[in-house]
Structures are given as structure tokens and as C-alpha cells.
């Protein structure tokens, strides 16, 4: 804003020194002869007289109030500046740009969930885009009592209704409470529609709404990690088979994890085989010698049925009748 006095003309402008302002009402109501109106990109300038809209100017640029603006005002077309007769009117600058705002639930929302008497406590975070879409409604509902209106005001109003909207849209169609992120887009679109309908009552549109993430309690996160680990253990046999095939395909060199798994499995198999063999030998050694062998040898006191030297039947003799070999 420029320097104002009874002797000098006005420069009517909005520098937008503060971000996130949706509209700004020019404070000095006395517009003097020779004053200029400056409209910057992304701004509209609305002239108000006695609370009624006199004219809306949308093209950016610099305008002379007396020659470029007054002739287009509804009830002030014939206004003539005098030495002490300034134009008493308000100028409302409206931000026409779309503004991105971050949002987050203030407190955890308890969503109904089977097996949880108190519900599932979650938080949600994301962004939304807003802009002024109905100038007349903004002037009627807000500009009459507010000097400015910011995105913080919009955010406060939106966050106040988010809890109920989240509960409503998450509960629809039996969504999985433990995997809400998979359906975040559909939930967000439903909330965007409801918020837009509500905010248009004050002339502001919600042009986009996104849910970046859902946040679960730490206990729930640990349960999910444990369930994932158990699922992996359940498939360990299949995993090792795939790893073994991969290791054999790549060879012992450069096999990476698969080769390591093969070596581990082979080592375990060899170790088990050695244990089984040792157990077998121990069992065999602990068993008593068998009785009544079918072909007893020398030194046993019993003649074998056949000579171990030539195979001739012994007929119970001490020496073989064919070769003379001692039989016992």
C-alpha cells in the first residue's frame, strides 16, 4: 500500500506479503482524485459501495480510477472528484490461485473393528487444494465481517469435520482396517466430494484431497511385522528349493544368497547323514553275536556242512575227505 493523505492520491493494491491469504480488504476507504488501481497476476479487484458489489475487475495491470474504473461501476458512473470529495468505497482483492494445504488429524480416530472393543485408533495425514470459486458468496458470508480470510481458517474448518468424514468413508463397503492405504484413493475422493459441498457454502471450493498415509498404533505395527515374518517362515521350504535351483544354475561361484543357501542345506544333509551312520554303528556294536550260524568254521568245535577250502560235503568229519583240510 502507498502513502495516503488528503493531499495525495492513493495507490490501491495488494502486495500479498503474507502467503495463504484468500482475500484482502483494502483498508483506506477514501479514494482520491488521481488514484491508481494495481491488479497483480492471480488477483481480482471487487469494488464495494454501501456493502453492494459495484464492479469486478479481473485483468492484471495498472488502472486510473477516474478514467478506467468509475465509468464501469454500477451506481457510481457519474461520480466526479472534487477537491474535498473523495470516493468512499471498499476494494476487496480476491486471490484466484489454487492453494495447497497440508492437513493431519489432531487426535487418533477410533474406528469400529472386530475384536477391538474400543475400536482401532488411527491417524491420517495428507494435503488438499482450495480456491475461491464463488465471489458473491465470499462477499456475503465472509467479507462483510472479516478483513482477511486465510488457508488456516479453511484448514480449521475442514479438520473439524474430518473425523466424522474419515469414519464414514472408511466404514463403507467393509474395508480392511489393517490395510487402509490400499484404498486411500477411493476414501480421499469421497471425502473431497463432501468437503467441497460443505465449503462452497462460503464460496470456497476443494479442488483436490489426498491421503498420504494412515498411521497405526505401535502395537498394531508390531503385530503386522510378526504376521509377515510368520508368513515368510511358512514358505521357507519353497524358498530353499528355489534358492537351491538358482544356486545350481549359477554354479558355486557368484551364486550369492542362493549359493549360500545350497551350501547350508548340503552341510546340514551331510551332518545328518554322519549322525545317522554313527548311531547305526553304535547300535550294531551293542547287539550280541548271532547264534547257530549256517556254516561254522575251524575252532568252533562243530564241523561245517561243506569244506571251506574245496566245497566238498563234510558229512560231520573232522578233516575233509577230498583235500584233507581241517574242518574244526
PDB file of C-alpha atoms in Angstrom:
ATOM      1  CA  UNK A   1       0.000   0.000   0.000  1.00  0.00           C
ATOM      2  CA  UNK A   2       1.093   3.510  -0.680  1.00  0.00           C
ATOM      3  CA  UNK A   3       1.153   6.650   1.487  1.00  0.00           C
ATOM      4  CA  UNK A   4      -2.279   8.202   1.985  1.00  0.00           C
ATOM      5  CA  UNK A   5      -3.282  11.736   2.932  1.00  0.00           C
ATOM      6  CA  UNK A   6      -5.858  14.380   1.970  1.00  0.00           C
ATOM      7  CA  UNK A   7      -3.340  15.978  -0.386  1.00  0.00           C
ATOM      8  CA  UNK A   8      -2.010  12.902  -2.206  1.00  0.00           C
ATOM      9  CA  UNK A   9      -3.647  10.315  -4.422  1.00  0.00           C
ATOM     10  CA  UNK A  10      -3.963   6.682  -3.456  1.00  0.00           C
ATOM     11  CA  UNK A  11      -2.345   3.558  -4.852  1.00  0.00           C
ATOM     12  CA  UNK A  12      -4.845   0.783  -4.346  1.00  0.00           C
ATOM     13  CA  UNK A  13      -3.033  -2.568  -4.393  1.00  0.00           C
ATOM     14  CA  UNK A  14      -2.394  -5.827  -2.569  1.00  0.00           C
ATOM     15  CA  UNK A  15       1.237  -6.881  -2.276  1.00  0.00           C
ATOM     16  CA  UNK A  16       0.442 -10.344  -0.847  1.00  0.00           C
ATOM     17  CA  UNK A  17       3.262 -10.101   1.657  1.00  0.00           C
ATOM     18  CA  UNK A  18       1.717 -12.973   3.621  1.00  0.00           C
ATOM     19  CA  UNK A  19       1.214 -16.349   1.971  1.00  0.00           C
ATOM     20  CA  UNK A  20      -2.012 -18.301   2.167  1.00  0.00           C
ATOM     21  CA  UNK A  21      -4.430 -15.341   2.167  1.00  0.00           C
ATOM     22  CA  UNK A  22      -7.586 -15.950   0.138  1.00  0.00           C
ATOM     23  CA  UNK A  23      -8.880 -12.385   0.167  1.00  0.00           C
ATOM     24  CA  UNK A  24      -7.784  -8.992   1.446  1.00  0.00           C
ATOM     25  CA  UNK A  25      -9.908  -5.890   2.014  1.00  0.00           C
ATOM     26  CA  UNK A  26      -8.204  -2.591   1.224  1.00  0.00           C
ATOM     27  CA  UNK A  27      -8.399  -0.614   4.448  1.00  0.00           C
ATOM     28  CA  UNK A  28      -8.433   3.056   3.335  1.00  0.00           C
ATOM     29  CA  UNK A  29     -11.979   3.750   2.146  1.00  0.00           C
ATOM     30  CA  UNK A  30     -11.252   7.216   0.720  1.00  0.00           C
ATOM     31  CA  UNK A  31     -10.224   7.015  -2.945  1.00  0.00           C
ATOM     32  CA  UNK A  32      -8.908  10.392  -4.089  1.00  0.00           C
ATOM     33  CA  UNK A  33      -8.621  12.046  -7.473  1.00  0.00           C
ATOM     34  CA  UNK A  34      -5.668  10.670  -9.464  1.00  0.00           C
ATOM     35  CA  UNK A  35      -5.600   7.350  -7.610  1.00  0.00           C
ATOM     36  CA  UNK A  36      -4.380   4.181  -9.298  1.00  0.00           C
ATOM     37  CA  UNK A  37      -5.556   0.580  -9.067  1.00  0.00           C
ATOM     38  CA  UNK A  38      -2.928  -2.133  -9.498  1.00  0.00           C
ATOM     39  CA  UNK A  39      -4.049  -5.718 -10.097  1.00  0.00           C
ATOM     40  CA  UNK A  40      -1.332  -8.383  -9.946  1.00  0.00           C
ATOM     41  CA  UNK A  41      -1.399 -11.853 -11.568  1.00  0.00           C
ATOM     42  CA  UNK A  42      -3.752 -14.195  -9.720  1.00  0.00           C
ATOM     43  CA  UNK A  43      -5.867 -11.368  -8.298  1.00  0.00           C
ATOM     44  CA  UNK A  44      -9.314  -9.913  -8.865  1.00  0.00           C
ATOM     45  CA  UNK A  45     -10.385  -6.497  -7.549  1.00  0.00           C
ATOM     46  CA  UNK A  46     -14.003  -6.015  -6.479  1.00  0.00           C
ATOM     47  CA  UNK A  47     -15.364  -2.525  -5.724  1.00  0.00           C
ATOM     48  CA  UNK A  48     -17.987  -2.374  -2.966  1.00  0.00           C
ATOM     49  CA  UNK A  49     -20.216   0.606  -2.189  1.00  0.00           C
ATOM     50  CA  UNK A  50     -22.528   0.515   0.836  1.00  0.00           C
ATOM     51  CA  UNK A  51     -21.951  -3.249   1.010  1.00  0.00           C
ATOM     52  CA  UNK A  52     -23.070  -3.909  -2.592  1.00  0.00           C
ATOM     53  CA  UNK A  53     -20.841  -5.028  -5.464  1.00  0.00           C
ATOM     54  CA  UNK A  54     -20.260  -2.153  -7.912  1.00  0.00           C
ATOM     55  CA  UNK A  55     -17.844  -3.842 -10.276  1.00  0.00           C
ATOM     56  CA  UNK A  56     -15.352  -6.713 -10.628  1.00  0.00           C
ATOM     57  CA  UNK A  57     -12.020  -6.238 -12.427  1.00  0.00           C
ATOM     58  CA  UNK A  58     -10.057  -9.343 -13.378  1.00  0.00           C
ATOM     59  CA  UNK A  59      -7.348  -8.271 -15.832  1.00  0.00           C
ATOM     60  CA  UNK A  60      -3.940  -7.604 -14.316  1.00  0.00           C
ATOM     61  CA  UNK A  61      -2.413  -4.188 -14.848  1.00  0.00           C
ATOM     62  CA  UNK A  62      -2.429  -0.570 -13.656  1.00  0.00           C
ATOM     63  CA  UNK A  63      -5.641   1.476 -13.991  1.00  0.00           C
ATOM     64  CA  UNK A  64      -6.583   5.119 -13.433  1.00  0.00           C
ATOM     65  CA  UNK A  65      -9.539   5.172 -11.060  1.00  0.00           C
ATOM     66  CA  UNK A  66     -11.272   8.188 -12.607  1.00  0.00           C
ATOM     67  CA  UNK A  67     -10.979   7.212 -16.261  1.00  0.00           C
ATOM     68  CA  UNK A  68     -10.660   3.402 -16.235  1.00  0.00           C
ATOM     69  CA  UNK A  69     -12.691   2.261 -13.229  1.00  0.00           C
ATOM     70  CA  UNK A  70     -15.506   4.674 -12.282  1.00  0.00           C
ATOM     71  CA  UNK A  71     -17.214   4.557 -15.728  1.00  0.00           C
ATOM     72  CA  UNK A  72     -17.764   0.817 -15.175  1.00  0.00           C
ATOM     73  CA  UNK A  73     -19.168   0.999 -11.660  1.00  0.00           C
ATOM     74  CA  UNK A  74     -22.879   0.306 -11.427  1.00  0.00           C
ATOM     75  CA  UNK A  75     -24.158   3.242  -9.349  1.00  0.00           C
ATOM     76  CA  UNK A  76     -21.087   5.490  -9.442  1.00  0.00           C
ATOM     77  CA  UNK A  77     -20.773   6.047 -13.184  1.00  0.00           C
ATOM     78  CA  UNK A  78     -21.422   9.790 -12.819  1.00  0.00           C
ATOM     79  CA  UNK A  79     -19.204  10.343  -9.806  1.00  0.00           C
ATOM     80  CA  UNK A  80     -16.989  13.401 -10.150  1.00  0.00           C
ATOM     81  CA  UNK A  81     -13.963  14.055  -7.956  1.00  0.00           C
ATOM     82  CA  UNK A  82     -13.790  17.441  -6.290  1.00  0.00           C
ATOM     83  CA  UNK A  83     -11.036  18.958  -4.187  1.00  0.00           C
ATOM     84  CA  UNK A  84     -12.577  17.626  -0.988  1.00  0.00           C
ATOM     85  CA  UNK A  85     -14.860  14.927  -2.355  1.00  0.00           C
ATOM     86  CA  UNK A  86     -13.049  11.575  -2.341  1.00  0.00           C
ATOM     87  CA  UNK A  87     -14.831   8.408  -3.420  1.00  0.00           C
ATOM     88  CA  UNK A  88     -15.827   6.428  -0.354  1.00  0.00           C
ATOM     89  CA  UNK A  89     -15.734   2.790  -1.391  1.00  0.00           C
ATOM     90  CA  UNK A  90     -14.164  -0.517  -0.395  1.00  0.00           C
ATOM     91  CA  UNK A  91     -11.912  -2.600  -2.610  1.00  0.00           C
ATOM     92  CA  UNK A  92     -11.772  -6.337  -1.999  1.00  0.00           C
ATOM     93  CA  UNK A  93      -8.822  -8.179  -3.532  1.00  0.00           C
ATOM     94  CA  UNK A  94      -9.505 -11.870  -4.128  1.00  0.00           C
ATOM     95  CA  UNK A  95      -6.784 -14.465  -4.587  1.00  0.00           C
ATOM     96  CA  UNK A  96      -7.789 -16.552  -7.621  1.00  0.00           C
ATOM     97  CA  UNK A  97      -4.880 -19.009  -7.326  1.00  0.00           C
ATOM     98  CA  UNK A  98      -5.256 -22.584  -6.150  1.00  0.00           C
ATOM     99  CA  UNK A  99      -3.515 -23.138  -2.803  1.00  0.00           C
ATOM    100  CA  UNK A 100      -2.021 -26.377  -1.470  1.00  0.00           C
ATOM    101  CA  UNK A 101      -2.583 -27.048   2.239  1.00  0.00           C
ATOM    102  CA  UNK A 102      -1.245 -29.854   4.439  1.00  0.00           C
ATOM    103  CA  UNK A 103      -3.617 -31.479   6.921  1.00  0.00           C
ATOM    104  CA  UNK A 104      -3.495 -34.069   9.687  1.00  0.00           C
ATOM    105  CA  UNK A 105      -5.889 -35.431  12.279  1.00  0.00           C
ATOM    106  CA  UNK A 106      -5.442 -33.738  15.646  1.00  0.00           C
ATOM    107  CA  UNK A 107      -6.258 -36.855  17.663  1.00  0.00           C
ATOM    108  CA  UNK A 108      -6.467 -40.565  16.943  1.00  0.00           C
ATOM    109  CA  UNK A 109      -9.762 -41.675  15.388  1.00  0.00           C
ATOM    110  CA  UNK A 110     -11.280 -44.825  16.903  1.00  0.00           C
ATOM    111  CA  UNK A 111     -12.705 -46.832  14.029  1.00  0.00           C
ATOM    112  CA  UNK A 112     -15.004 -49.816  14.715  1.00  0.00           C
ATOM    113  CA  UNK A 113     -13.054 -53.080  14.274  1.00  0.00           C
ATOM    114  CA  UNK A 114     -13.905 -56.705  15.072  1.00  0.00           C
ATOM    115  CA  UNK A 115     -12.214 -57.956  18.251  1.00  0.00           C
ATOM    116  CA  UNK A 116     -11.331 -54.452  19.450  1.00  0.00           C
ATOM    117  CA  UNK A 117     -13.969 -53.201  21.924  1.00  0.00           C
ATOM    118  CA  UNK A 118     -12.575 -49.657  21.920  1.00  0.00           C
ATOM    119  CA  UNK A 119     -12.102 -49.572  18.160  1.00  0.00           C
ATOM    120  CA  UNK A 120      -8.976 -49.192  16.039  1.00  0.00           C
ATOM    121  CA  UNK A 121      -7.164 -45.890  16.840  1.00  0.00           C
ATOM    122  CA  UNK A 122      -5.582 -44.425  13.701  1.00  0.00           C
ATOM    123  CA  UNK A 123      -4.289 -41.093  12.445  1.00  0.00           C
ATOM    124  CA  UNK A 124      -4.238 -39.819   8.880  1.00  0.00           C
ATOM    125  CA  UNK A 125      -2.181 -37.221   7.002  1.00  0.00           C
ATOM    126  CA  UNK A 126      -2.344 -35.640   3.563  1.00  0.00           C
ATOM    127  CA  UNK A 127      -2.980 -32.483   1.527  1.00  0.00           C
ATOM    128  CA  UNK A 128      -5.870 -30.607  -0.052  1.00  0.00           C
ATOM    129  CA  UNK A 129      -6.181 -27.820  -2.640  1.00  0.00           C
ATOM    130  CA  UNK A 130      -8.620 -24.949  -2.258  1.00  0.00           C
ATOM    131  CA  UNK A 131      -9.566 -21.716  -4.056  1.00  0.00           C
ATOM    132  CA  UNK A 132     -12.328 -19.118  -4.092  1.00  0.00           C
ATOM    133  CA  UNK A 133     -14.959 -20.197  -6.627  1.00  0.00           C
ATOM    134  CA  UNK A 134     -17.972 -18.039  -5.727  1.00  0.00           C
ATOM    135  CA  UNK A 135     -17.077 -14.345  -5.333  1.00  0.00           C
ATOM    136  CA  UNK A 136     -20.591 -13.247  -4.396  1.00  0.00           C
ATOM    137  CA  UNK A 137     -20.872 -15.911  -1.683  1.00  0.00           C
ATOM    138  CA  UNK A 138     -17.486 -14.991  -0.205  1.00  0.00           C
ATOM    139  CA  UNK A 139     -18.532 -11.341  -0.064  1.00  0.00           C
ATOM    140  CA  UNK A 140     -21.858 -12.208   1.515  1.00  0.00           C
ATOM    141  CA  UNK A 141     -20.654 -14.795   4.027  1.00  0.00           C
ATOM    142  CA  UNK A 142     -17.135 -13.672   4.889  1.00  0.00           C
ATOM    143  CA  UNK A 143     -16.009 -10.281   3.597  1.00  0.00           C
ATOM    144  CA  UNK A 144     -18.688  -8.401   5.476  1.00  0.00           C
ATOM    145  CA  UNK A 145     -17.185  -9.381   8.823  1.00  0.00           C
ATOM    146  CA  UNK A 146     -13.602 -10.290   8.008  1.00  0.00           C
ATOM    147  CA  UNK A 147     -10.686  -8.162   6.875  1.00  0.00           C
ATOM    148  CA  UNK A 148      -8.863 -11.219   5.526  1.00  0.00           C
ATOM    149  CA  UNK A 149      -9.507 -14.957   5.198  1.00  0.00           C
ATOM    150  CA  UNK A 150      -6.611 -17.419   5.114  1.00  0.00           C
ATOM    151  CA  UNK A 151      -5.983 -21.081   4.396  1.00  0.00           C
ATOM    152  CA  UNK A 152      -5.545 -21.567   8.135  1.00  0.00           C
ATOM    153  CA  UNK A 153      -9.194 -20.594   8.529  1.00  0.00           C
ATOM    154  CA  UNK A 154     -10.133 -23.103   5.824  1.00  0.00           C
ATOM    155  CA  UNK A 155      -7.963 -25.791   7.413  1.00  0.00           C
ATOM    156  CA  UNK A 156      -9.534 -25.238  10.833  1.00  0.00           C
ATOM    157  CA  UNK A 157     -12.998 -25.696   9.395  1.00  0.00           C
ATOM    158  CA  UNK A 158     -12.001 -28.794   7.402  1.00  0.00           C
ATOM    159  CA  UNK A 159     -10.118 -30.541  10.217  1.00  0.00           C
ATOM    160  CA  UNK A 160     -13.121 -30.030  12.498  1.00  0.00           C
ATOM    161  CA  UNK A 161     -15.224 -32.259  10.232  1.00  0.00           C
ATOM    162  CA  UNK A 162     -12.534 -34.723   9.133  1.00  0.00           C
ATOM    163  CA  UNK A 163     -13.003 -37.196  11.976  1.00  0.00           C
ATOM    164  CA  UNK A 164     -16.612 -37.919  11.069  1.00  0.00           C
ATOM    165  CA  UNK A 165     -15.875 -37.988   7.339  1.00  0.00           C
ATOM    166  CA  UNK A 166     -12.983 -40.427   7.765  1.00  0.00           C
ATOM    167  CA  UNK A 167     -15.084 -42.725   9.952  1.00  0.00           C
ATOM    168  CA  UNK A 168     -17.934 -42.596   7.457  1.00  0.00           C
ATOM    169  CA  UNK A 169     -15.893 -43.326   4.310  1.00  0.00           C
ATOM    170  CA  UNK A 170     -13.582 -45.922   5.888  1.00  0.00           C
ATOM    171  CA  UNK A 171     -16.542 -47.856   7.288  1.00  0.00           C
ATOM    172  CA  UNK A 172     -18.193 -48.130   3.867  1.00  0.00           C
ATOM    173  CA  UNK A 173     -18.062 -51.387   1.862  1.00  0.00           C
ATOM    174  CA  UNK A 174     -16.390 -53.390   4.630  1.00  0.00           C
ATOM    175  CA  UNK A 175     -12.861 -52.069   4.118  1.00  0.00           C
ATOM    176  CA  UNK A 176      -9.938 -53.871   5.753  1.00  0.00           C
ATOM    177  CA  UNK A 177      -8.981 -51.812   8.814  1.00  0.00           C
ATOM    178  CA  UNK A 178      -5.430 -53.171   8.717  1.00  0.00           C
ATOM    179  CA  UNK A 179      -4.792 -52.237   5.077  1.00  0.00           C
ATOM    180  CA  UNK A 180      -6.460 -48.854   4.566  1.00  0.00           C
ATOM    181  CA  UNK A 181      -3.576 -47.496   2.476  1.00  0.00           C
ATOM    182  CA  UNK A 182      -4.577 -49.774  -0.396  1.00  0.00           C
ATOM    183  CA  UNK A 183      -7.934 -47.987  -0.628  1.00  0.00           C
ATOM    184  CA  UNK A 184      -6.715 -44.487   0.290  1.00  0.00           C
ATOM    185  CA  UNK A 185      -7.541 -43.003  -3.132  1.00  0.00           C
ATOM    186  CA  UNK A 186     -11.213 -44.012  -3.050  1.00  0.00           C
ATOM    187  CA  UNK A 187     -11.581 -42.836   0.550  1.00  0.00           C
ATOM    188  CA  UNK A 188      -9.985 -39.483  -0.338  1.00  0.00           C
ATOM    189  CA  UNK A 189     -12.261 -38.928  -3.342  1.00  0.00           C
ATOM    190  CA  UNK A 190     -15.340 -39.479  -1.206  1.00  0.00           C
ATOM    191  CA  UNK A 191     -14.095 -37.042   1.435  1.00  0.00           C
ATOM    192  CA  UNK A 192     -13.183 -34.475  -1.248  1.00  0.00           C
ATOM    193  CA  UNK A 193     -16.742 -34.506  -2.576  1.00  0.00           C
ATOM    194  CA  UNK A 194     -18.267 -33.998   0.873  1.00  0.00           C
ATOM    195  CA  UNK A 195     -15.813 -31.244   1.819  1.00  0.00           C
ATOM    196  CA  UNK A 196     -16.344 -29.399  -1.454  1.00  0.00           C
ATOM    197  CA  UNK A 197     -20.096 -29.415  -0.932  1.00  0.00           C
ATOM    198  CA  UNK A 198     -19.696 -28.013   2.573  1.00  0.00           C
ATOM    199  CA  UNK A 199     -17.069 -25.344   1.758  1.00  0.00           C
ATOM    200  CA  UNK A 200     -18.997 -23.976  -1.237  1.00  0.00           C
ATOM    201  CA  UNK A 201     -21.481 -22.662   1.292  1.00  0.00           C
ATOM    202  CA  UNK A 202     -18.925 -19.929   1.983  1.00  0.00           C
ATOM    203  CA  UNK A 203     -17.739 -19.647  -1.637  1.00  0.00           C
ATOM    204  CA  UNK A 204     -14.604 -21.819  -1.391  1.00  0.00           C
ATOM    205  CA  UNK A 205     -14.068 -24.952  -3.476  1.00  0.00           C
ATOM    206  CA  UNK A 206     -11.980 -28.021  -2.581  1.00  0.00           C
ATOM    207  CA  UNK A 207     -10.377 -28.976  -5.889  1.00  0.00           C
ATOM    208  CA  UNK A 208      -8.321 -31.930  -4.636  1.00  0.00           C
ATOM    209  CA  UNK A 209      -7.929 -34.023  -1.487  1.00  0.00           C
ATOM    210  CA  UNK A 210      -5.326 -36.723  -0.877  1.00  0.00           C
ATOM    211  CA  UNK A 211      -4.481 -39.119   1.949  1.00  0.00           C
ATOM    212  CA  UNK A 212      -0.735 -39.669   2.018  1.00  0.00           C
ATOM    213  CA  UNK A 213      -0.681 -42.181   4.866  1.00  0.00           C
ATOM    214  CA  UNK A 214      -2.566 -43.858   7.679  1.00  0.00           C
ATOM    215  CA  UNK A 215      -0.731 -44.249  10.985  1.00  0.00           C
ATOM    216  CA  UNK A 216      -1.466 -47.231  13.237  1.00  0.00           C
ATOM    217  CA  UNK A 217      -0.542 -47.682  16.931  1.00  0.00           C
ATOM    218  CA  UNK A 218       2.911 -49.170  17.563  1.00  0.00           C
ATOM    219  CA  UNK A 219       1.373 -52.409  18.861  1.00  0.00           C
ATOM    220  CA  UNK A 220      -0.525 -52.920  15.616  1.00  0.00           C
ATOM    221  CA  UNK A 221       2.634 -52.310  13.575  1.00  0.00           C
ATOM    222  CA  UNK A 222       4.498 -54.968  15.586  1.00  0.00           C
ATOM    223  CA  UNK A 223       1.659 -57.450  15.049  1.00  0.00           C
ATOM    224  CA  UNK A 224       1.760 -56.806  11.290  1.00  0.00           C
ATOM    225  CA  UNK A 225       5.534 -57.328  11.208  1.00  0.00           C
ATOM    226  CA  UNK A 226       5.184 -60.558  13.197  1.00  0.00           C
ATOM    227  CA  UNK A 227       2.462 -61.843  10.859  1.00  0.00           C
ATOM    228  CA  UNK A 228       4.650 -61.065   7.852  1.00  0.00           C
ATOM    229  CA  UNK A 229       7.589 -62.904   9.438  1.00  0.00           C
ATOM    230  CA  UNK A 230       5.430 -65.952  10.192  1.00  0.00           C
ATOM    231  CA  UNK A 231       4.196 -65.988   6.610  1.00  0.00           C
ATOM    232  CA  UNK A 232       7.801 -65.998   5.396  1.00  0.00           C
ATOM    233  CA  UNK A 233       8.717 -68.896   7.724  1.00  0.00           C
ATOM    234  CA  UNK A 234       5.750 -70.877   6.435  1.00  0.00           C
ATOM    235  CA  UNK A 235       7.212 -70.733   2.924  1.00  0.00           C
ATOM    236  CA  UNK A 236      10.831 -71.473   3.915  1.00  0.00           C
ATOM    237  CA  UNK A 237      10.876 -74.929   2.277  1.00  0.00           C
ATOM    238  CA  UNK A 238       9.678 -73.491  -1.004  1.00  0.00           C
ATOM    239  CA  UNK A 239      12.191 -70.681  -0.678  1.00  0.00           C
ATOM    240  CA  UNK A 240      15.129 -73.030  -0.105  1.00  0.00           C
ATOM    241  CA  UNK A 241      14.101 -75.156  -3.089  1.00  0.00           C
ATOM    242  CA  UNK A 242      14.090 -72.106  -5.313  1.00  0.00           C
ATOM    243  CA  UNK A 243      17.384 -70.963  -3.825  1.00  0.00           C
ATOM    244  CA  UNK A 244      18.925 -74.411  -4.461  1.00  0.00           C
ATOM    245  CA  UNK A 245      17.815 -74.407  -8.106  1.00  0.00           C
ATOM    246  CA  UNK A 246      19.122 -70.892  -8.532  1.00  0.00           C
ATOM    247  CA  UNK A 247      22.438 -71.838  -6.913  1.00  0.00           C
ATOM    248  CA  UNK A 248      22.904 -74.880  -9.176  1.00  0.00           C
ATOM    249  CA  UNK A 249      22.140 -72.746 -12.220  1.00  0.00           C
ATOM    250  CA  UNK A 250      24.745 -70.150 -11.336  1.00  0.00           C
ATOM    251  CA  UNK A 251      27.400 -72.544 -10.020  1.00  0.00           C
ATOM    252  CA  UNK A 252      29.374 -72.300  -6.833  1.00  0.00           C
ATOM    253  CA  UNK A 253      30.998 -69.021  -7.838  1.00  0.00           C
ATOM    254  CA  UNK A 254      28.862 -65.877  -7.826  1.00  0.00           C
ATOM    255  CA  UNK A 255      25.778 -67.671  -6.515  1.00  0.00           C
ATOM    256  CA  UNK A 256      25.167 -65.058  -3.867  1.00  0.00           C
ATOM    257  CA  UNK A 257      22.398 -65.785  -1.400  1.00  0.00           C
ATOM    258  CA  UNK A 258      21.108 -68.778  -3.369  1.00  0.00           C
ATOM    259  CA  UNK A 259      24.569 -70.409  -3.379  1.00  0.00           C
ATOM    260  CA  UNK A 260      24.895 -69.833   0.350  1.00  0.00           C
ATOM    261  CA  UNK A 261      21.530 -71.489   0.922  1.00  0.00           C
ATOM    262  CA  UNK A 262      22.558 -74.526  -1.159  1.00  0.00           C
ATOM    263  CA  UNK A 263      25.815 -74.885   0.758  1.00  0.00           C
ATOM    264  CA  UNK A 264      23.944 -74.594   4.022  1.00  0.00           C
ATOM    265  CA  UNK A 265      21.428 -77.260   3.007  1.00  0.00           C
ATOM    266  CA  UNK A 266      24.209 -79.611   1.799  1.00  0.00           C
ATOM    267  CA  UNK A 267      26.134 -79.115   5.020  1.00  0.00           C
ATOM    268  CA  UNK A 268      23.034 -79.887   7.067  1.00  0.00           C
ATOM    269  CA  UNK A 269      22.351 -83.033   4.986  1.00  0.00           C
ATOM    270  CA  UNK A 270      25.925 -84.328   5.323  1.00  0.00           C
ATOM    271  CA  UNK A 271      25.905 -83.680   9.044  1.00  0.00           C
ATOM    272  CA  UNK A 272      22.618 -85.535   9.446  1.00  0.00           C
ATOM    273  CA  UNK A 273      23.972 -88.463   7.398  1.00  0.00           C
ATOM    274  CA  UNK A 274      27.064 -88.693   9.633  1.00  0.00           C
ATOM    275  CA  UNK A 275      24.909 -88.674  12.762  1.00  0.00           C
ATOM    276  CA  UNK A 276      22.693 -91.439  11.365  1.00  0.00           C
ATOM    277  CA  UNK A 277      25.741 -93.540  10.405  1.00  0.00           C
ATOM    278  CA  UNK A 278      27.304 -93.169  13.851  1.00  0.00           C
ATOM    279  CA  UNK A 279      24.040 -94.140  15.503  1.00  0.00           C
ATOM    280  CA  UNK A 280      23.818 -97.194  13.233  1.00  0.00           C
ATOM    281  CA  UNK A 281      27.349 -98.369  14.075  1.00  0.00           C
ATOM    282  CA  UNK A 282      26.720 -97.920  17.771  1.00  0.00           C
ATOM    283  CA  UNK A 283      23.537 -99.977  17.589  1.00  0.00           C
ATOM    284  CA  UNK A 284      25.254-102.732  15.622  1.00  0.00           C
ATOM    285  CA  UNK A 285      28.152-102.944  18.103  1.00  0.00           C
ATOM    286  CA  UNK A 286      25.828-103.170  21.069  1.00  0.00           C
ATOM    287  CA  UNK A 287      23.896-106.181  19.670  1.00  0.00           C
ATOM    288  CA  UNK A 288      25.006-109.765  20.867  1.00  0.00           C
ATOM    289  CA  UNK A 289      26.709-112.101  18.375  1.00  0.00           C
ATOM    290  CA  UNK A 290      24.225-114.232  16.414  1.00  0.00           C
ATOM    291  CA  UNK A 291      23.813-117.921  17.356  1.00  0.00           C
ATOM    292  CA  UNK A 292      23.745-121.055  15.092  1.00  0.00           C
ATOM    293  CA  UNK A 293      25.458-119.644  12.030  1.00  0.00           C
ATOM    294  CA  UNK A 294      24.772-121.863   8.993  1.00  0.00           C
ATOM    295  CA  UNK A 295      28.476-122.632   8.179  1.00  0.00           C
ATOM    296  CA  UNK A 296      30.671-122.716  11.284  1.00  0.00           C
ATOM    297  CA  UNK A 297      34.455-122.529  10.797  1.00  0.00           C
ATOM    298  CA  UNK A 298      37.534-124.114  12.362  1.00  0.00           C
ATOM    299  CA  UNK A 299      37.986-123.689  16.096  1.00  0.00           C
ATOM    300  CA  UNK A 300      34.295-123.720  16.854  1.00  0.00           C
ATOM    301  CA  UNK A 301      34.066-127.477  17.693  1.00  0.00           C
ATOM    302  CA  UNK A 302      31.374-128.021  15.096  1.00  0.00           C
ATOM    303  CA  UNK A 303      32.048-129.309  11.572  1.00  0.00           C
ATOM    304  CA  UNK A 304      30.699-127.162   8.732  1.00  0.00           C
ATOM    305  CA  UNK A 305      28.379-128.709   6.162  1.00  0.00           C
ATOM    306  CA  UNK A 306      30.846-128.027   3.357  1.00  0.00           C
ATOM    307  CA  UNK A 307      34.614-127.735   3.282  1.00  0.00           C
ATOM    308  CA  UNK A 308      35.572-124.045   3.173  1.00  0.00           C
ATOM    309  CA  UNK A 309      38.633-124.971   1.066  1.00  0.00           C
ATOM    310  CA  UNK A 310      37.174-127.121  -1.705  1.00  0.00           C
ATOM    311  CA  UNK A 311      33.401-127.142  -1.076  1.00  0.00           C
ATOM    312  CA  UNK A 312      33.107-130.904  -0.606  1.00  0.00           C
ATOM    313  CA  UNK A 313      30.329-132.060   1.792  1.00  0.00           C
ATOM    314  CA  UNK A 314      31.914-132.880   5.172  1.00  0.00           C
ATOM    315  CA  UNK A 315      29.343-135.344   6.489  1.00  0.00           C
ATOM    316  CA  UNK A 316      30.363-134.367  10.060  1.00  0.00           C
ATOM    317  CA  UNK A 317      34.020-135.381   9.617  1.00  0.00           C
ATOM    318  CA  UNK A 318      36.884-133.510  11.325  1.00  0.00           C
ATOM    319  CA  UNK A 319      39.003-133.451   8.146  1.00  0.00           C
ATOM    320  CA  UNK A 320      37.846-133.001   4.555  1.00  0.00           C
ATOM    321  CA  UNK A 321      37.808-136.330   2.693  1.00  0.00           C
ATOM    322  CA  UNK A 322      38.746-134.615  -0.574  1.00  0.00           C
ATOM    323  CA  UNK A 323      41.521-132.190   0.331  1.00  0.00           C
ATOM    324  CA  UNK A 324      42.349-133.112   3.915  1.00  0.00           C
ATOM    325  CA  UNK A 325      41.614-129.589   5.221  1.00  0.00           C
ATOM    326  CA  UNK A 326      40.945-129.491   8.995  1.00  0.00           C
ATOM    327  CA  UNK A 327      37.337-128.576   9.421  1.00  0.00           C
ATOM    328  CA  UNK A 328      37.222-127.819  13.190  1.00  0.00           C
TER     329      UNK A 328
END
